[in-house]
Tab-separated table of C-alpha atoms in Angstrom:
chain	number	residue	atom	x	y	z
A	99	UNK	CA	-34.569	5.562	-19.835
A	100	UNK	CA	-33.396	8.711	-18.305
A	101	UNK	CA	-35.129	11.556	-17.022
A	102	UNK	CA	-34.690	13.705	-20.361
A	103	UNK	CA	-38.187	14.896	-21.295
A	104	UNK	CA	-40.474	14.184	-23.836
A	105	UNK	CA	-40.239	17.481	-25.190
A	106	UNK	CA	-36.314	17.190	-25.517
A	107	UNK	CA	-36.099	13.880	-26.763
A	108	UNK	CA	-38.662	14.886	-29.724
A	109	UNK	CA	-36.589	17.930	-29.982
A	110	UNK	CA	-33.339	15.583	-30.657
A	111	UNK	CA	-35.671	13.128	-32.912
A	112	UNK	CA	-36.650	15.738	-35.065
A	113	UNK	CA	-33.267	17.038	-36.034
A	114	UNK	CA	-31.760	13.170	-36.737
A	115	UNK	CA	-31.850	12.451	-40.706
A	116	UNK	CA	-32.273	9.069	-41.991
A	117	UNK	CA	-30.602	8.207	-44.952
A	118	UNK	CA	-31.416	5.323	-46.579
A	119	UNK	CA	-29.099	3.171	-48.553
A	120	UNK	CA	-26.339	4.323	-46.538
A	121	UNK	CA	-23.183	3.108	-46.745
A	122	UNK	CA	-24.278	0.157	-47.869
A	123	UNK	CA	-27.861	-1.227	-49.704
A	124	UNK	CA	-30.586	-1.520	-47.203
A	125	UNK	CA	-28.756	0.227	-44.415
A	126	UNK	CA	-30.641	3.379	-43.005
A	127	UNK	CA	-28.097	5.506	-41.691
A	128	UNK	CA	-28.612	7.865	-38.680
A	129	UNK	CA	-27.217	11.478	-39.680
A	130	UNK	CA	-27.211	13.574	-36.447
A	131	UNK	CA	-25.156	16.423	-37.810
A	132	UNK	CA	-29.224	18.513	-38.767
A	133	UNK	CA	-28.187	18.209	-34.881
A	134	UNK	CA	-25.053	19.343	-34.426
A	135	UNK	CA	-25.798	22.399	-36.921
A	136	UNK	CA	-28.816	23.502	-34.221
A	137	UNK	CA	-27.973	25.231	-31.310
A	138	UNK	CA	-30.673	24.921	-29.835
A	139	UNK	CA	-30.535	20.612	-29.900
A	140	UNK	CA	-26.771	20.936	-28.993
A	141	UNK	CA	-27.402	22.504	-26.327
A	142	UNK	CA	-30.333	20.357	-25.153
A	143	UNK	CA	-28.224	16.833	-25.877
A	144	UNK	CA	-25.522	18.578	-24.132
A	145	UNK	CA	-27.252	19.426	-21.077
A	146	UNK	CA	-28.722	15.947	-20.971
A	147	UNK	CA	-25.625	13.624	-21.391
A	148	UNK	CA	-23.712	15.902	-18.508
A	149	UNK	CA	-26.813	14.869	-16.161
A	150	UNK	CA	-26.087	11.901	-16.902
A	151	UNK	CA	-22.847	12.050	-15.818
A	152	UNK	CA	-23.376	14.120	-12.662
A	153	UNK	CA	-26.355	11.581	-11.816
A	154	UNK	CA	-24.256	8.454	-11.872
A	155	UNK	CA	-20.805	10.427	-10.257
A	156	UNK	CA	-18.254	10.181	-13.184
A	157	UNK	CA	-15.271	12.129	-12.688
A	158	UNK	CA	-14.136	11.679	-16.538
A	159	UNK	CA	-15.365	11.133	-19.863
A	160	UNK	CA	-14.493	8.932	-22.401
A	161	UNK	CA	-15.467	9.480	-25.623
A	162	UNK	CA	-15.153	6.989	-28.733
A	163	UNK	CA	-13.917	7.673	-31.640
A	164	UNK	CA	-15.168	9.455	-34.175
A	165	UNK	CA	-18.733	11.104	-33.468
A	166	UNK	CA	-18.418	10.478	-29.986
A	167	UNK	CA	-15.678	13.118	-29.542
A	168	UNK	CA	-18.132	15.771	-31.076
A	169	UNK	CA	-20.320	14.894	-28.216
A	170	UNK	CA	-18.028	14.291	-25.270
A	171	UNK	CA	-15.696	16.998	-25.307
A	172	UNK	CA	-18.877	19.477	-24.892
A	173	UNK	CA	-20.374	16.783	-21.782
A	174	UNK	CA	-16.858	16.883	-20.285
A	175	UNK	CA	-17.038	20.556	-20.174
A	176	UNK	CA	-20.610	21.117	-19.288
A	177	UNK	CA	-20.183	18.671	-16.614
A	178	UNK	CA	-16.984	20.553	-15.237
A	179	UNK	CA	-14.971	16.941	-15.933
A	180	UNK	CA	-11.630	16.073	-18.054
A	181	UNK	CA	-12.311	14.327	-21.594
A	182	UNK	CA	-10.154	11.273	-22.770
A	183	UNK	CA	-9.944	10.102	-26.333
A	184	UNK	CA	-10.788	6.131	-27.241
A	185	UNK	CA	-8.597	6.073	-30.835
A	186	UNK	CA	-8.575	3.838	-33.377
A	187	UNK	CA	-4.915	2.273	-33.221
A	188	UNK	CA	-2.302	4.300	-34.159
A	189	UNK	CA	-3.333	7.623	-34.229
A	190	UNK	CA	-2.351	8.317	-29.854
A	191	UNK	CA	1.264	8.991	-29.173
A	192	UNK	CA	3.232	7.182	-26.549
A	193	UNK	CA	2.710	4.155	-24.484
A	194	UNK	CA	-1.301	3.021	-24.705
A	195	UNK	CA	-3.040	-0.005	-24.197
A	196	UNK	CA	-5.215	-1.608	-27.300
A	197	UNK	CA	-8.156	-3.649	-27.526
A	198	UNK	CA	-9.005	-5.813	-30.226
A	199	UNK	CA	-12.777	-6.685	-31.158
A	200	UNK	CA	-15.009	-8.095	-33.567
A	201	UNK	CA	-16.995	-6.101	-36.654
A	202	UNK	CA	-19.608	-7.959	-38.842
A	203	UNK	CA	-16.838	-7.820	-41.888
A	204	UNK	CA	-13.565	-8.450	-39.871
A	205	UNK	CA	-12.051	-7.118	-36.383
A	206	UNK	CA	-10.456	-3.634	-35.577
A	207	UNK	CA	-8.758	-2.058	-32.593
A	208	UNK	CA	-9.008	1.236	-30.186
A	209	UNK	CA	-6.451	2.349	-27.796
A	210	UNK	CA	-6.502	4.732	-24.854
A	211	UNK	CA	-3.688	6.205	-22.596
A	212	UNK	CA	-3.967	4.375	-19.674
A	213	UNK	CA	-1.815	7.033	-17.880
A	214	UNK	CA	-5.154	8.933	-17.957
A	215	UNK	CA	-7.134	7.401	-16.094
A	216	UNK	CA	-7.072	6.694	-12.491
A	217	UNK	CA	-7.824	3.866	-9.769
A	218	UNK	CA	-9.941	6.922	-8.260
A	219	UNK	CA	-11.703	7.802	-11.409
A	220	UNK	CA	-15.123	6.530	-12.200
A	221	UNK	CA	-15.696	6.859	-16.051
A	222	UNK	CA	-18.743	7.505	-18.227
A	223	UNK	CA	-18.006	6.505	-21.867
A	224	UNK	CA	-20.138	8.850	-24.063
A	225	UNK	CA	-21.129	8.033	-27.844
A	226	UNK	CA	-23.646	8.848	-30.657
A	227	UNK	CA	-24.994	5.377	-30.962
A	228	UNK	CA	-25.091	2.425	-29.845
A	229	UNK	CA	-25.384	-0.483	-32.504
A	230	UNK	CA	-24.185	-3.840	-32.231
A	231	UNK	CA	-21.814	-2.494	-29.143
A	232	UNK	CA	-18.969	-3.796	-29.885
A	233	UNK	CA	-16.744	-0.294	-29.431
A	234	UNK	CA	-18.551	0.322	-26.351
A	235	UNK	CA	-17.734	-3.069	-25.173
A	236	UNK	CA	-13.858	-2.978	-25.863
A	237	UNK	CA	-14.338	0.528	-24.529
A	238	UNK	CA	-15.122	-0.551	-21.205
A	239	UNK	CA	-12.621	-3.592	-21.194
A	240	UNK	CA	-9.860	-0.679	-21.878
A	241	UNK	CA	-11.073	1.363	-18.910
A	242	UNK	CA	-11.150	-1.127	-16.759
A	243	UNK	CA	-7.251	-2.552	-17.391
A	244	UNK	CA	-6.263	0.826	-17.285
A	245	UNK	CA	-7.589	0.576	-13.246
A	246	UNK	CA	-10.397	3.131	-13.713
A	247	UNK	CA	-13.992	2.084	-12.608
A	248	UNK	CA	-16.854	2.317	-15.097
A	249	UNK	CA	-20.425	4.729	-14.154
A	250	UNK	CA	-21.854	4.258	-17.469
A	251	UNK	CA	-22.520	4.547	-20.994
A	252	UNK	CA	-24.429	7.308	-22.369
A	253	UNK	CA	-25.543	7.651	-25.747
A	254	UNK	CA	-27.992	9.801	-27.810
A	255	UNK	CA	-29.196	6.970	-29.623
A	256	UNK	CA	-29.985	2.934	-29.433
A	257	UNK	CA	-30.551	1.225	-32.395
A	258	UNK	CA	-33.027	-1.611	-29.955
A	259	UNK	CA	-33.280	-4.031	-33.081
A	260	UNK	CA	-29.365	-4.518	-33.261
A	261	UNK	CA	-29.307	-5.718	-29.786
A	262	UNK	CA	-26.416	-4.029	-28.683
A	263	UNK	CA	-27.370	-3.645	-25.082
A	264	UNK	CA	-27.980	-7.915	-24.147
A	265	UNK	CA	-23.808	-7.541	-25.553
A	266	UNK	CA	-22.939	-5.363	-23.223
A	267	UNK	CA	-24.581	-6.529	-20.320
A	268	UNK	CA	-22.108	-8.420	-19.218
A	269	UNK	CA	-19.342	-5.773	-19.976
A	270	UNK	CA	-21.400	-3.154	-18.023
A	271	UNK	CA	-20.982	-5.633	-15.021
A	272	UNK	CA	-24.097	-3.663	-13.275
A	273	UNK	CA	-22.944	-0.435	-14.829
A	274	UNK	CA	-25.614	1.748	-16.302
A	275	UNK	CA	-26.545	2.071	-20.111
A	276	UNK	CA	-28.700	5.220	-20.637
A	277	UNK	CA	-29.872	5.915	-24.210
A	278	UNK	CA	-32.154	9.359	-24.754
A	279	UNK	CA	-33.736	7.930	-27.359
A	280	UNK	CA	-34.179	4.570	-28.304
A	281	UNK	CA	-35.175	3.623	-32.015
């Protein structure tokens, strides 16, 4: 829990639609762009996640691909601190290093440019939300081969009943997770 307050989290509750049925049968999907089309809650989740970051001394954010760019590049510059892009394979030019992981219908991979990233640097890996955490965990295996040191995750939202955090427990290695709202 962080120290975002009641008032803000119910601010950032109120503008996330569920959709139900979506993608699949029985699946009620989390739509934060109500969100993203408020000021107002942009702003607030904004302000939050770079607190985050300034409270547990990251000098850059990661942000995984895809919705977790739309909220990490604004952290990164609310928080005065450089952005780097987690991809899904292929899409980063040049030399990067890949991790593999495990879905609940097959396996896929994300890459980062381990060129940068620093010994020196002490990363917080932003995203929308955390599920069954297995991005966030091959996240935070790519930071750490590429020498950097991990602060944290930070996401808007944890989906508790998929269990994602007892996966990355070990991967956090003592590492915060902070979620501002928890579902």
């Amino acid at each position: 829990m962080t120290s975002t307050t009641e008032s803000v989290r119910e601010l950032l509750l109120s503008r996330i639609r569920d959709v139900a049925d979506y993608p699949k049968p029985g699946v009620v999907f989390k739509d934060i762009t109500p969100l993203l089309a408020d000021p107002a809650a942009f702003s607030a989740l904004t302000d939050a996640l770079a607190e985050l970051c300034a409270k547990h001394g990251a000098t850059r954010i990661v942000g995984l691909e895809a919705r977790g760019f739309i909220l990490a590049a604004p952290v990164a510059v609310r928080a005065g601190l450089g952005f780097v892009p987690v991809r899904k394979a292929g899409k980063l030019p040049g030399a990067t290093l890949s991790q593999a992981y495990e879905l609940e219908y097959g396996t896929a991979e994300i890459e980062i440019h381990a060129e940068d990233l620093s010994a020196d640097d002490r990363i917080m890996v932003i995203d929308d939300v955390l599920a069954t955490g297995g991005t966030a965990e091959a996240s935070l295996e790519l930071i750490r081969r590429a020498g950097a040191q991990v602060a944290g995750v930070a996401v808007l939202m944890e989906l508790g009943f998929l269990d994602g955090r007892a996966r990355l427990e070990a991967a956090l290695d003592g590492a915060p997770l902070e979620a501002l709202i928890t579902v």
